[in-house]
CSV table of N, CA and C in Angstrom, one decimal:
chain,number,residue,atom,x,y,z
A,1,MET,N,15.8,-6.4,-16.5
A,1,MET,CA,14.7,-6.5,-15.5
A,1,MET,C,13.4,-6.4,-16.2
A,2,ARG,N,12.6,-7.3,-15.8
A,2,ARG,CA,11.3,-7.6,-16.5
A,2,ARG,C,10.2,-6.8,-15.8
A,3,TRP,N,10.2,-6.8,-14.5
A,3,TRP,CA,9.0,-6.2,-13.8
A,3,TRP,C,9.5,-4.9,-13.1
A,4,LEU,N,8.9,-3.9,-13.5
A,4,LEU,CA,9.2,-2.6,-13.0
A,4,LEU,C,8.0,-2.1,-12.1
A,5,TRP,N,8.4,-1.9,-10.8
A,5,TRP,CA,7.3,-1.6,-9.8
A,5,TRP,C,7.4,-0.2,-9.3
A,6,VAL,N,8.1,0.7,-10.2
A,6,VAL,CA,8.1,2.2,-10.1
A,6,VAL,C,7.9,2.6,-11.6
A,7,ASP,N,6.9,3.5,-11.6
A,7,ASP,CA,6.5,3.9,-13.0
A,7,ASP,C,7.4,5.3,-13.3
A,8,ARG,N,7.7,6.0,-12.3
A,8,ARG,CA,8.4,7.3,-12.6
A,8,ARG,C,8.9,7.8,-11.3
A,9,PHE,N,10.0,8.6,-11.4
A,9,PHE,CA,10.4,9.4,-10.2
A,9,PHE,C,10.2,10.8,-10.3
A,10,THR,N,9.9,11.4,-9.2
A,10,THR,CA,9.6,12.9,-9.1
A,10,THR,C,10.8,13.6,-8.4
A,11,GLU,N,11.4,12.9,-7.6
A,11,GLU,CA,12.7,13.4,-6.9
A,11,GLU,C,13.8,12.3,-6.9
A,12,PHE,N,14.9,12.8,-7.1
A,12,PHE,CA,16.1,11.8,-6.9
A,12,PHE,C,17.3,12.6,-6.6
A,13,VAL,N,17.7,12.7,-5.3
A,13,VAL,CA,18.8,13.5,-4.8
A,13,VAL,C,19.8,12.6,-4.4
A,14,ALA,N,21.0,12.5,-5.0
A,14,ALA,CA,22.1,11.6,-4.9
A,14,ALA,C,22.5,11.5,-3.4
A,15,SER,N,22.7,10.3,-2.9
A,15,SER,CA,23.2,10.1,-1.5
A,15,SER,C,22.2,10.5,-0.5
A,16,SER,N,21.0,10.9,-0.8
A,16,SER,CA,20.0,11.5,0.2
A,16,SER,C,18.7,10.8,0.1
A,17,HIS,N,17.9,11.0,-1.0
A,17,HIS,CA,16.5,10.4,-1.0
A,17,HIS,C,16.0,10.4,-2.5
A,18,ALA,N,15.0,9.6,-2.6
A,18,ALA,CA,14.3,9.4,-3.9
A,18,ALA,C,12.8,9.2,-3.7
A,19,VAL,N,12.1,9.8,-4.6
A,19,VAL,CA,10.5,9.6,-4.6
A,19,VAL,C,10.2,9.0,-5.8
A,20,GLY,N,9.6,7.9,-5.8
A,20,GLY,CA,9.0,7.2,-7.0
A,20,GLY,C,7.6,6.9,-6.8
A,21,HIS,N,6.8,6.7,-7.9
A,21,HIS,CA,5.4,6.5,-8.0
A,21,HIS,C,5.0,5.3,-8.7
A,22,LYS,N,4.0,4.6,-8.3
A,22,LYS,CA,3.4,3.4,-9.0
A,22,LYS,C,2.0,3.6,-9.1
A,23,GLY,N,1.4,3.6,-10.3
A,23,GLY,CA,-0.1,3.6,-10.5
A,23,GLY,C,-0.5,2.2,-10.5
A,24,VAL,N,-1.6,1.9,-9.8
A,24,VAL,CA,-2.1,0.6,-9.7
A,24,VAL,C,-3.4,0.6,-10.6
A,25,ALA,N,-3.5,-0.2,-11.6
A,25,ALA,CA,-4.7,-0.3,-12.4
A,25,ALA,C,-5.3,-1.6,-12.1
A,26,LEU,N,-6.7,-1.5,-12.1
A,26,LEU,CA,-7.5,-2.8,-12.0
A,26,LEU,C,-7.2,-3.8,-13.1
A,27,SER,N,-6.8,-3.3,-14.3
A,27,SER,CA,-6.5,-4.2,-15.3
A,27,SER,C,-5.0,-4.8,-15.4
A,28,ASP,N,-4.2,-4.4,-14.3
A,28,ASP,CA,-3.0,-5.1,-14.1
A,28,ASP,C,-3.2,-6.5,-13.8
A,29,PRO,N,-2.4,-7.5,-14.6
A,29,PRO,CA,-2.8,-8.9,-14.4
A,29,PRO,C,-2.5,-9.4,-12.9
A,30,PHE,N,-1.7,-8.9,-12.2
A,30,PHE,CA,-1.3,-9.4,-10.8
A,30,PHE,C,-2.6,-9.1,-10.0
A,31,MET,N,-3.4,-8.1,-10.2
A,31,MET,CA,-4.5,-7.7,-9.4
A,31,MET,C,-5.5,-9.0,-9.3
A,32,HIS,N,-5.7,-9.7,-10.3
A,32,HIS,CA,-6.7,-10.8,-10.3
A,32,HIS,C,-6.1,-12.1,-10.0
A,33,ASP,N,-4.7,-12.2,-9.7
A,33,ASP,CA,-4.2,-13.4,-9.4
A,33,ASP,C,-4.0,-13.6,-7.9
A,34,HIS,N,-4.2,-12.5,-7.2
A,34,HIS,CA,-4.1,-12.4,-5.7
A,34,HIS,C,-5.3,-12.9,-5.0
A,35,TRP,N,-6.4,-12.2,-5.1
A,35,TRP,CA,-7.7,-12.5,-4.6
A,35,TRP,C,-8.7,-12.3,-5.6
A,36,ASP,N,-9.3,-13.3,-6.1
A,36,ASP,CA,-10.3,-13.0,-7.3
A,36,ASP,C,-11.5,-12.1,-7.0
A,37,ALA,N,-12.1,-12.4,-5.9
A,37,ALA,CA,-13.3,-11.6,-5.5
A,37,ALA,C,-13.0,-10.2,-5.0
A,38,TYR,N,-11.8,-10.0,-4.7
A,38,TYR,CA,-11.3,-8.7,-4.0
A,38,TYR,C,-10.0,-8.3,-4.6
A,39,PRO,N,-9.8,-7.8,-5.7
A,39,PRO,CA,-8.5,-7.5,-6.3
A,39,PRO,C,-7.8,-6.4,-5.5
A,40,THR,N,-6.6,-6.8,-5.1
A,40,THR,CA,-5.7,-5.8,-4.4
A,40,THR,C,-4.3,-6.1,-4.9
A,41,MET,N,-3.3,-5.2,-4.7
A,41,MET,CA,-2.0,-5.3,-5.1
A,41,MET,C,-1.4,-6.2,-3.9
A,42,PRO,N,-0.7,-7.2,-4.3
A,42,PRO,CA,0.0,-8.0,-3.3
A,42,PRO,C,1.1,-7.2,-2.6
A,43,HIS,N,1.1,-7.4,-1.2
A,43,HIS,CA,2.2,-6.8,-0.4
A,43,HIS,C,3.5,-7.1,-0.9
A,44,THR,N,3.8,-8.3,-1.4
A,44,THR,CA,5.1,-8.7,-1.9
A,44,THR,C,5.6,-7.7,-3.1
A,45,LEU,N,4.6,-7.4,-3.8
A,45,LEU,CA,4.9,-6.5,-5.0
A,45,LEU,C,5.1,-5.0,-4.4
A,46,MET,N,4.4,-4.6,-3.5
A,46,MET,CA,4.7,-3.3,-2.8
A,46,MET,C,6.1,-3.3,-2.2
A,47,ALA,N,6.5,-4.4,-1.5
A,47,ALA,CA,7.9,-4.5,-1.0
A,47,ALA,C,9.0,-4.4,-2.1
A,48,GLU,N,8.6,-5.0,-3.3
A,48,GLU,CA,9.6,-4.9,-4.6
A,48,GLU,C,9.6,-3.4,-5.0
A,49,GLY,N,8.5,-2.7,-5.0
A,49,GLY,CA,8.6,-1.3,-5.4
A,49,GLY,C,9.3,-0.5,-4.4
A,50,MET,N,9.3,-0.8,-3.1
A,50,MET,CA,10.1,-0.2,-2.1
A,50,MET,C,11.6,-0.5,-2.5
A,51,ALA,N,11.9,-1.8,-2.7
A,51,ALA,CA,13.2,-2.2,-3.0
A,51,ALA,C,13.8,-1.5,-4.3
A,52,GLN,N,13.0,-1.5,-5.2
A,52,GLN,CA,13.5,-0.8,-6.4
A,52,GLN,C,13.9,0.7,-6.2
A,53,THR,N,12.9,1.3,-5.5
A,53,THR,CA,13.2,2.8,-5.3
A,53,THR,C,14.6,3.0,-4.6
A,54,GLY,N,14.6,2.2,-3.4
A,54,GLY,CA,15.8,2.3,-2.5
A,54,GLY,C,17.1,1.7,-3.2
A,55,GLY,N,16.9,0.7,-3.9
A,55,GLY,CA,18.0,0.0,-4.7
A,55,GLY,C,18.6,1.0,-5.7
A,56,LEU,N,17.9,1.8,-6.5
A,56,LEU,CA,18.4,2.7,-7.4
A,56,LEU,C,19.2,3.8,-6.7
A,57,LEU,N,18.6,4.3,-5.5
A,57,LEU,CA,19.3,5.3,-4.7
A,57,LEU,C,20.7,4.9,-4.3
A,58,VAL,N,20.7,3.5,-3.8
A,58,VAL,CA,21.9,3.0,-3.3
A,58,VAL,C,22.9,2.8,-4.5
A,59,SER,N,22.3,2.3,-5.6
A,59,SER,CA,23.2,2.0,-6.8
A,59,SER,C,23.8,3.3,-7.4
A,60,GLU,N,23.2,4.4,-7.2
A,60,GLU,CA,23.8,5.7,-7.6
A,60,GLU,C,24.9,6.0,-6.9
A,61,MET,N,25.1,5.6,-5.5
A,61,MET,CA,26.2,6.0,-4.8
A,61,MET,C,27.5,5.4,-5.3
A,62,TYR,N,27.4,4.2,-6.0
A,62,TYR,CA,28.4,3.6,-6.7
A,62,TYR,C,28.4,3.8,-8.0
A,63,ASP,N,27.9,4.9,-8.6
A,63,ASP,CA,27.9,5.4,-9.9
A,63,ASP,C,27.2,4.4,-10.9
A,64,PHE,N,26.4,3.7,-10.3
A,64,PHE,CA,25.6,2.6,-11.1
A,64,PHE,C,26.5,1.6,-11.8
A,65,LYS,N,27.7,1.4,-11.2
A,65,LYS,CA,28.7,0.6,-11.8
A,65,LYS,C,28.8,-0.8,-11.1
A,66,GLU,N,28.4,-0.8,-9.8
A,66,GLU,CA,28.5,-2.1,-9.1
A,66,GLU,C,27.0,-2.6,-8.8
A,67,LEU,N,26.9,-3.8,-8.7
A,67,LEU,CA,25.7,-4.6,-8.5
A,67,LEU,C,25.4,-4.4,-7.0
A,68,VAL,N,24.2,-3.9,-6.8
A,68,VAL,CA,23.8,-3.9,-5.3
A,68,VAL,C,22.5,-4.9,-5.4
A,69,VAL,N,22.4,-5.5,-4.3
A,69,VAL,CA,21.3,-6.6,-4.2
A,69,VAL,C,20.7,-6.4,-2.8
A,70,LEU,N,19.4,-6.7,-2.8
A,70,LEU,CA,18.6,-6.7,-1.6
A,70,LEU,C,19.1,-7.7,-0.7
A,71,ALA,N,19.7,-7.3,0.5
A,71,ALA,CA,20.2,-8.4,1.4
A,71,ALA,C,19.3,-8.8,2.5
A,72,LYS,N,18.4,-7.8,2.9
A,72,LYS,CA,17.5,-8.2,4.0
A,72,LYS,C,16.6,-6.9,4.2
A,73,PHE,N,15.3,-7.3,4.7
A,73,PHE,CA,14.4,-6.3,5.1
A,73,PHE,C,14.6,-6.3,6.7
A,74,SER,N,15.2,-5.4,7.3
A,74,SER,CA,15.3,-5.3,8.8
A,74,SER,C,14.0,-5.0,9.4
A,75,LYS,N,13.1,-4.4,8.7
A,75,LYS,CA,11.8,-4.2,9.2
A,75,LYS,C,10.9,-4.0,8.0
A,76,LEU,N,9.6,-4.6,8.1
A,76,LEU,CA,8.7,-4.4,7.0
A,76,LEU,C,7.3,-4.5,7.6
A,77,ALA,N,6.4,-3.6,7.2
A,77,ALA,CA,5.1,-3.6,7.8
A,77,ALA,C,4.2,-3.0,6.7
A,78,PHE,N,2.9,-3.6,6.7
A,78,PHE,CA,1.9,-3.1,5.7
A,78,PHE,C,0.7,-2.6,6.5
A,79,HIS,N,0.0,-1.6,5.9
A,79,HIS,CA,-1.1,-1.0,6.5
A,79,HIS,C,-2.2,-0.8,5.6
A,80,GLY,N,-3.2,-1.7,5.5
A,80,GLY,CA,-4.3,-1.5,4.6
A,80,GLY,C,-4.1,-2.2,3.2
A,81,MET,N,-5.0,-2.1,2.4
A,81,MET,CA,-5.0,-2.7,1.0
A,81,MET,C,-4.8,-1.6,0.0
A,82,THR,N,-4.2,-1.9,-1.0
A,82,THR,CA,-4.0,-1.1,-2.1
A,82,THR,C,-4.9,-1.7,-3.3
A,83,ARG,N,-5.7,-0.8,-3.9
A,83,ARG,CA,-6.6,-1.3,-4.9
A,83,ARG,C,-6.4,-0.6,-6.2
A,84,GLY,N,-7.0,-1.1,-7.3
A,84,GLY,CA,-7.0,-0.5,-8.6
A,84,GLY,C,-7.5,0.9,-8.5
A,85,GLY,N,-6.7,1.8,-9.2
A,85,GLY,CA,-7.0,3.3,-9.0
A,85,GLY,C,-6.1,4.0,-8.1
A,86,ASP,N,-5.5,3.2,-7.2
A,86,ASP,CA,-4.6,3.8,-6.2
A,86,ASP,C,-3.3,4.2,-6.9
A,87,SER,N,-2.6,5.1,-6.3
A,87,SER,CA,-1.3,5.5,-6.7
A,87,SER,C,-0.5,5.5,-5.5
A,88,ILE,N,0.7,4.7,-5.6
A,88,ILE,CA,1.6,4.6,-4.5
A,88,ILE,C,2.7,5.5,-4.6
A,89,THR,N,3.1,6.2,-3.6
A,89,THR,CA,4.3,7.0,-3.7
A,89,THR,C,5.3,6.4,-2.6
A,90,TYR,N,6.4,6.0,-3.1
A,90,TYR,CA,7.4,5.6,-2.3
A,90,TYR,C,8.4,6.5,-2.1
A,91,ARG,N,9.0,6.6,-0.9
A,91,ARG,CA,10.0,7.6,-0.5
A,91,ARG,C,11.1,6.8,0.2
A,92,ALA,N,12.3,6.9,-0.4
A,92,ALA,CA,13.5,6.1,0.3
A,92,ALA,C,14.4,7.2,0.6
A,93,ASP,N,15.0,7.0,1.8
A,93,ASP,CA,16.0,7.8,2.5
A,93,ASP,C,17.2,7.1,2.8
A,94,ILE,N,18.4,7.4,2.5
A,94,ILE,CA,19.6,6.7,2.8
A,94,ILE,C,19.7,6.9,4.4
A,95,ASP,N,19.8,5.8,5.0
A,95,ASP,CA,20.0,5.7,6.5
A,95,ASP,C,21.4,5.6,6.9
A,96,ASN,N,22.1,4.5,6.4
A,96,ASN,CA,23.4,4.2,6.9
A,96,ASN,C,24.2,3.6,5.7
A,97,VAL,N,25.5,4.1,5.6
A,97,VAL,CA,26.3,3.7,4.5
A,97,VAL,C,27.6,3.0,5.0
A,98,ARG,N,27.8,1.8,4.5
A,98,ARG,CA,29.1,1.2,5.1
A,98,ARG,C,29.7,0.6,3.7
A,99,ASP,N,31.1,0.1,3.9
A,99,ASP,CA,31.8,-0.5,2.8
A,99,ASP,C,31.2,-1.6,2.1
A,100,VAL,N,30.4,-2.4,2.9
A,100,VAL,CA,29.7,-3.5,2.3
A,100,VAL,C,28.4,-3.3,1.7
A,101,GLY,N,27.9,-2.1,1.9
A,101,GLY,CA,26.5,-1.7,1.3
A,101,GLY,C,25.9,-0.6,2.1
A,102,ALA,N,24.6,-0.4,2.0
A,102,ALA,CA,23.9,0.7,2.6
A,102,ALA,C,22.4,0.3,3.0
A,103,SER,N,21.9,0.9,3.9
A,103,SER,CA,20.5,0.7,4.4
A,103,SER,C,19.7,1.9,4.1
A,104,VAL,N,18.4,1.7,3.7
A,104,VAL,CA,17.5,2.9,3.4
A,104,VAL,C,16.3,2.6,4.2
A,105,VAL,N,15.6,3.7,4.6
A,105,VAL,CA,14.3,3.6,5.1
A,105,VAL,C,13.2,4.0,4.0
A,106,VAL,N,12.2,3.2,3.8
A,106,VAL,CA,11.3,3.5,2.6
A,106,VAL,C,9.9,3.5,3.3
A,107,THR,N,9.1,4.3,2.8
A,107,THR,CA,7.6,4.3,3.0
A,107,THR,C,6.9,4.3,1.7
A,108,GLY,N,5.7,3.9,1.8
A,108,GLY,CA,4.7,3.9,0.7
A,108,GLY,C,3.5,4.4,1.2
A,109,HIS,N,3.0,5.5,0.5
A,109,HIS,CA,1.6,6.2,0.8
A,109,HIS,C,0.8,6.1,-0.5
A,110,CYS,N,-0.5,5.9,-0.1
A,110,CYS,CA,-1.5,6.3,-1.1
A,110,CYS,C,-2.3,7.5,-0.6
A,111,GLY,N,-1.9,8.7,-1.2
A,111,GLY,CA,-2.6,9.9,-0.8
A,111,GLY,C,-1.9,10.1,0.7
A,112,GLU,N,-2.6,10.4,1.8
A,112,GLU,CA,-2.1,10.6,3.0
A,112,GLU,C,-1.9,9.3,3.8
A,113,ASP,N,-2.5,8.3,3.3
A,113,ASP,CA,-2.6,7.0,4.0
A,113,ASP,C,-1.2,6.1,3.9
A,114,LEU,N,-0.6,5.8,5.1
A,114,LEU,CA,0.7,5.0,5.0
A,114,LEU,C,0.2,3.6,4.7
A,115,ARG,N,0.8,3.0,3.6
A,115,ARG,CA,0.4,1.6,3.2
A,115,ARG,C,1.6,0.8,3.6
A,116,CYS,N,2.8,1.2,3.6
A,116,CYS,CA,3.9,0.2,3.9
A,116,CYS,C,5.1,0.9,4.3
A,117,GLU,N,6.0,0.4,5.0
A,117,GLU,CA,7.2,1.0,5.5
A,117,GLU,C,8.2,-0.2,5.9
A,118,GLY,N,9.4,0.2,5.6
A,118,GLY,CA,10.5,-0.8,5.8
A,118,GLY,C,11.9,-0.2,5.9
A,119,GLU,N,12.8,-1.0,6.4
A,119,GLU,CA,14.2,-0.7,6.5
A,119,GLU,C,14.8,-1.8,5.6
A,120,ILE,N,15.6,-1.4,4.6
A,120,ILE,CA,16.2,-2.3,3.7
A,120,ILE,C,17.7,-2.2,3.7
A,121,PHE,N,18.5,-3.3,3.7
A,121,PHE,CA,19.9,-3.4,3.6
A,121,PHE,C,20.2,-3.8,2.2
A,122,PHE,N,21.0,-3.1,1.4
A,122,PHE,CA,21.4,-3.5,0.1
A,122,PHE,C,23.0,-3.8,0.3
A,123,ALA,N,23.4,-5.1,-0.1
A,123,ALA,CA,24.8,-5.4,-0.1
A,123,ALA,C,25.3,-5.0,-1.4
A,124,ARG,N,26.7,-4.6,-1.2
A,124,ARG,CA,27.4,-4.1,-2.5
A,124,ARG,C,28.2,-5.3,-3.0
A,125,LEU,N,28.0,-5.8,-4.2
A,125,LEU,CA,28.9,-6.9,-4.7
A,125,LEU,C,29.8,-6.3,-5.7
A,126,GLN,N,31.0,-6.4,-5.3
A,126,GLN,CA,32.2,-5.8,-6.2
A,126,GLN,C,32.4,-6.9,-7.3
A,127,THR,N,33.3,-6.5,-8.2
A,127,THR,CA,33.6,-7.3,-9.4
A,127,THR,C,34.1,-8.7,-8.9
A,128,GLY,N,34.9,-8.7,-8.0
A,128,GLY,CA,35.5,-10.0,-7.6
A,128,GLY,C,34.4,-10.9,-6.8
A,129,ASP,N,33.4,-10.3,-6.2
A,129,ASP,CA,32.2,-11.0,-5.7
A,129,ASP,C,31.4,-11.7,-6.7
A,130,ALA,N,31.2,-10.9,-7.8
A,130,ALA,CA,30.3,-11.4,-8.9
A,130,ALA,C,31.1,-12.6,-9.6
A,131,GLN,N,32.3,-12.5,-9.8
A,131,GLN,CA,33.0,-13.5,-10.4
A,131,GLN,C,33.0,-14.9,-9.5
A,132,ASP,N,33.2,-14.7,-8.2
A,132,ASP,CA,33.1,-15.8,-7.3
A,132,ASP,C,31.7,-16.5,-7.4
A,133,MET,N,30.7,-15.7,-7.5
A,133,MET,CA,29.3,-16.2,-7.5
A,133,MET,C,29.0,-17.0,-8.9
A,134,ALA,N,29.6,-16.3,-10.0
A,134,ALA,CA,29.3,-16.9,-11.4
A,134,ALA,C,30.0,-18.2,-11.5
A,135,GLY,N,31.2,-18.5,-10.9
A,135,GLY,CA,31.9,-19.7,-11.0
A,135,GLY,C,32.6,-19.6,-12.3
A,136,GLU,N,33.5,-20.6,-12.6
A,136,GLU,CA,34.3,-20.7,-13.8
A,136,GLU,C,33.5,-21.0,-15.1
A,137,ASP,N,32.5,-21.7,-15.0
A,137,ASP,CA,31.7,-22.1,-16.2
A,137,ASP,C,30.7,-21.0,-16.6
A,138,MET,N,30.4,-20.0,-15.7
A,138,MET,CA,29.3,-19.2,-16.0
A,138,MET,C,29.9,-17.7,-16.3
A,139,PRO,N,29.0,-16.9,-17.0
A,139,PRO,CA,29.5,-15.7,-17.4
A,139,PRO,C,29.5,-14.7,-16.1
A,140,THR,N,30.5,-13.8,-16.1
A,140,THR,CA,30.7,-12.9,-14.8
A,140,THR,C,29.8,-11.8,-14.8
A,141,ARG,N,29.1,-11.5,-15.9
A,141,ARG,CA,28.3,-10.3,-16.0
A,141,ARG,C,26.9,-10.7,-15.5
A,142,LEU,N,26.5,-10.2,-14.3
A,142,LEU,CA,25.2,-10.5,-13.7
A,142,LEU,C,24.1,-9.6,-14.0
A,143,PHE,N,24.4,-8.4,-14.6
A,143,PHE,CA,23.3,-7.5,-15.2
A,143,PHE,C,24.0,-6.8,-16.2
A,144,ASP,N,23.1,-6.3,-17.1
A,144,ASP,CA,23.5,-5.6,-18.3
A,144,ASP,C,23.4,-4.2,-18.1
A,145,PRO,N,24.5,-3.4,-18.2
A,145,PRO,CA,24.5,-2.0,-17.9
A,145,PRO,C,23.5,-1.2,-18.9
A,146,ASP,N,23.4,-1.8,-20.2
A,146,ASP,CA,22.4,-1.0,-21.0
A,146,ASP,C,21.0,-1.2,-20.5
A,147,ASP,N,20.6,-2.3,-20.0
A,147,ASP,CA,19.3,-2.5,-19.5
A,147,ASP,C,19.1,-1.5,-18.3
A,148,LEU,N,20.1,-1.3,-17.5
A,148,LEU,CA,19.9,-0.4,-16.3
A,148,LEU,C,19.7,1.0,-16.9
A,149,VAL,N,20.4,1.3,-17.8
A,149,VAL,CA,20.4,2.7,-18.4
A,149,VAL,C,19.0,3.0,-19.0
A,150,GLN,N,18.5,2.0,-19.7
A,150,GLN,CA,17.1,2.1,-20.3
A,150,GLN,C,16.1,2.3,-19.2
A,151,TRP,N,16.2,1.5,-18.2
A,151,TRP,CA,15.4,1.6,-17.0
A,151,TRP,C,15.4,2.9,-16.4
A,152,LEU,N,16.6,3.5,-16.1
A,152,LEU,CA,16.8,4.8,-15.5
A,152,LEU,C,16.2,5.9,-16.4
A,153,LEU,N,16.2,5.8,-17.8
A,153,LEU,CA,15.7,6.7,-18.7
A,153,LEU,C,14.2,6.7,-18.7
A,154,ARG,N,13.7,5.4,-18.7
A,154,ARG,CA,12.1,5.3,-18.7
A,154,ARG,C,11.5,5.8,-17.4
A,155,VAL,N,12.1,5.7,-16.3
A,155,VAL,CA,11.4,6.2,-15.0
A,155,VAL,C,11.7,7.6,-14.7
A,156,GLY,N,12.5,8.3,-15.6
A,156,GLY,CA,12.8,9.7,-15.4
A,156,GLY,C,13.9,10.1,-14.5
A,157,VAL,N,14.8,9.1,-14.0
A,157,VAL,CA,15.8,9.6,-13.0
A,157,VAL,C,16.6,10.7,-13.5
A,158,PHE,N,17.0,10.7,-14.8
A,158,PHE,CA,17.9,11.7,-15.3
A,158,PHE,C,17.1,13.0,-15.6
A,159,GLU,N,15.8,13.0,-15.6
A,159,GLU,CA,14.9,14.2,-15.8
A,159,GLU,C,14.9,15.0,-14.4
A,160,VAL,N,14.8,14.2,-13.3
A,160,VAL,CA,14.6,14.9,-12.1
A,160,VAL,C,15.8,14.7,-11.1
A,161,GLY,N,16.9,13.9,-11.4
A,161,GLY,CA,17.8,13.7,-10.5
A,161,GLY,C,18.9,14.8,-10.4
A,162,VAL,N,19.4,15.0,-9.3
A,162,VAL,CA,20.5,16.0,-9.1
A,162,VAL,C,21.6,15.3,-8.1
A,163,LYS,N,22.7,15.7,-8.4
A,163,LYS,CA,23.9,15.3,-7.6
A,163,LYS,C,24.0,16.0,-6.4
A,164,LYS,N,25.0,15.5,-5.4
A,164,LYS,CA,25.2,16.1,-4.1
A,164,LYS,C,25.3,17.7,-4.3
A,165,ASP,N,26.1,18.1,-5.3
A,165,ASP,CA,26.4,19.4,-5.5
A,165,ASP,C,25.3,20.2,-6.1
A,166,GLY,N,24.0,19.6,-6.4
A,166,GLY,CA,22.9,20.3,-6.9
A,166,GLY,C,22.9,20.3,-8.4
A,167,THR,N,23.8,20.0,-9.1
A,167,THR,CA,23.8,19.8,-10.6
A,167,THR,C,23.0,18.6,-11.1
A,168,ARG,N,22.5,18.9,-12.3
A,168,ARG,CA,21.7,17.8,-12.8
A,168,ARG,C,22.4,16.4,-13.1
A,169,MET,N,21.9,15.4,-12.8
A,169,MET,CA,22.5,14.0,-13.1
A,169,MET,C,22.2,13.8,-14.7
A,170,ARG,N,23.4,13.3,-15.3
A,170,ARG,CA,23.3,13.1,-16.7
A,170,ARG,C,23.9,11.5,-16.9
A,171,PRO,N,23.5,10.8,-17.8
A,171,PRO,CA,24.0,9.4,-18.0
A,171,PRO,C,25.5,9.4,-18.2
A,172,ALA,N,26.0,10.4,-19.0
A,172,ALA,CA,27.4,10.5,-19.0
A,172,ALA,C,28.3,10.7,-18.0
A,173,ASP,N,27.7,11.4,-16.9
A,173,ASP,CA,28.4,11.5,-15.7
A,173,ASP,C,28.8,10.2,-15.0
A,174,TYR,N,28.1,9.2,-15.2
A,174,TYR,CA,28.4,7.9,-14.7
A,174,TYR,C,28.9,6.9,-15.8
A,175,GLY,N,29.4,7.5,-16.8
A,175,GLY,CA,30.0,6.4,-17.9
A,175,GLY,C,29.0,5.7,-18.7
A,176,LEU,N,27.7,6.1,-18.5
A,176,LEU,CA,26.7,5.2,-19.2
A,176,LEU,C,26.4,5.8,-20.5
A,177,PRO,N,26.0,4.9,-21.4
A,177,PRO,CA,25.7,5.3,-22.8
A,177,PRO,C,24.3,6.0,-22.8
A,178,THR,N,24.1,6.9,-23.8
A,178,THR,CA,22.8,7.6,-23.8
A,178,THR,C,22.2,7.2,-25.1
């Protein structure tokens, strides 16, 4: 994954909720590609931050072993502009879990101000699904587990994450290398 729209997590409770943060700097390149005269964070990138926060929460439900992909935004709304110097706090809560995936409710706040909100459904792609998508001529590995581990370590999921029983999450608990 190249673009990370969550800088760090301050809460991560398995199968429940996660709180992630993104600092927005005026020096971020995307700020000046949106509106030159009035640099703001594009709403599409805020939606991606919401998706990354919720997607990691859903992925943990499957022990970070199965690919979960954003299938749809059931609801998505933006309120106001996010500018350089703002810090967005995303909160994702598990809403509904099914065999085919899970939905989350996510909000994004800058301080007390609600900037975005949405309901997102993440589809669960099992190994056979991934092989069907890849076809015979293509590799069946759609993501590199080592890249996922590095991302989880960088954003602090294992520093703040707890499992359902209240014990600390560790990479080894999910069969991930450290």
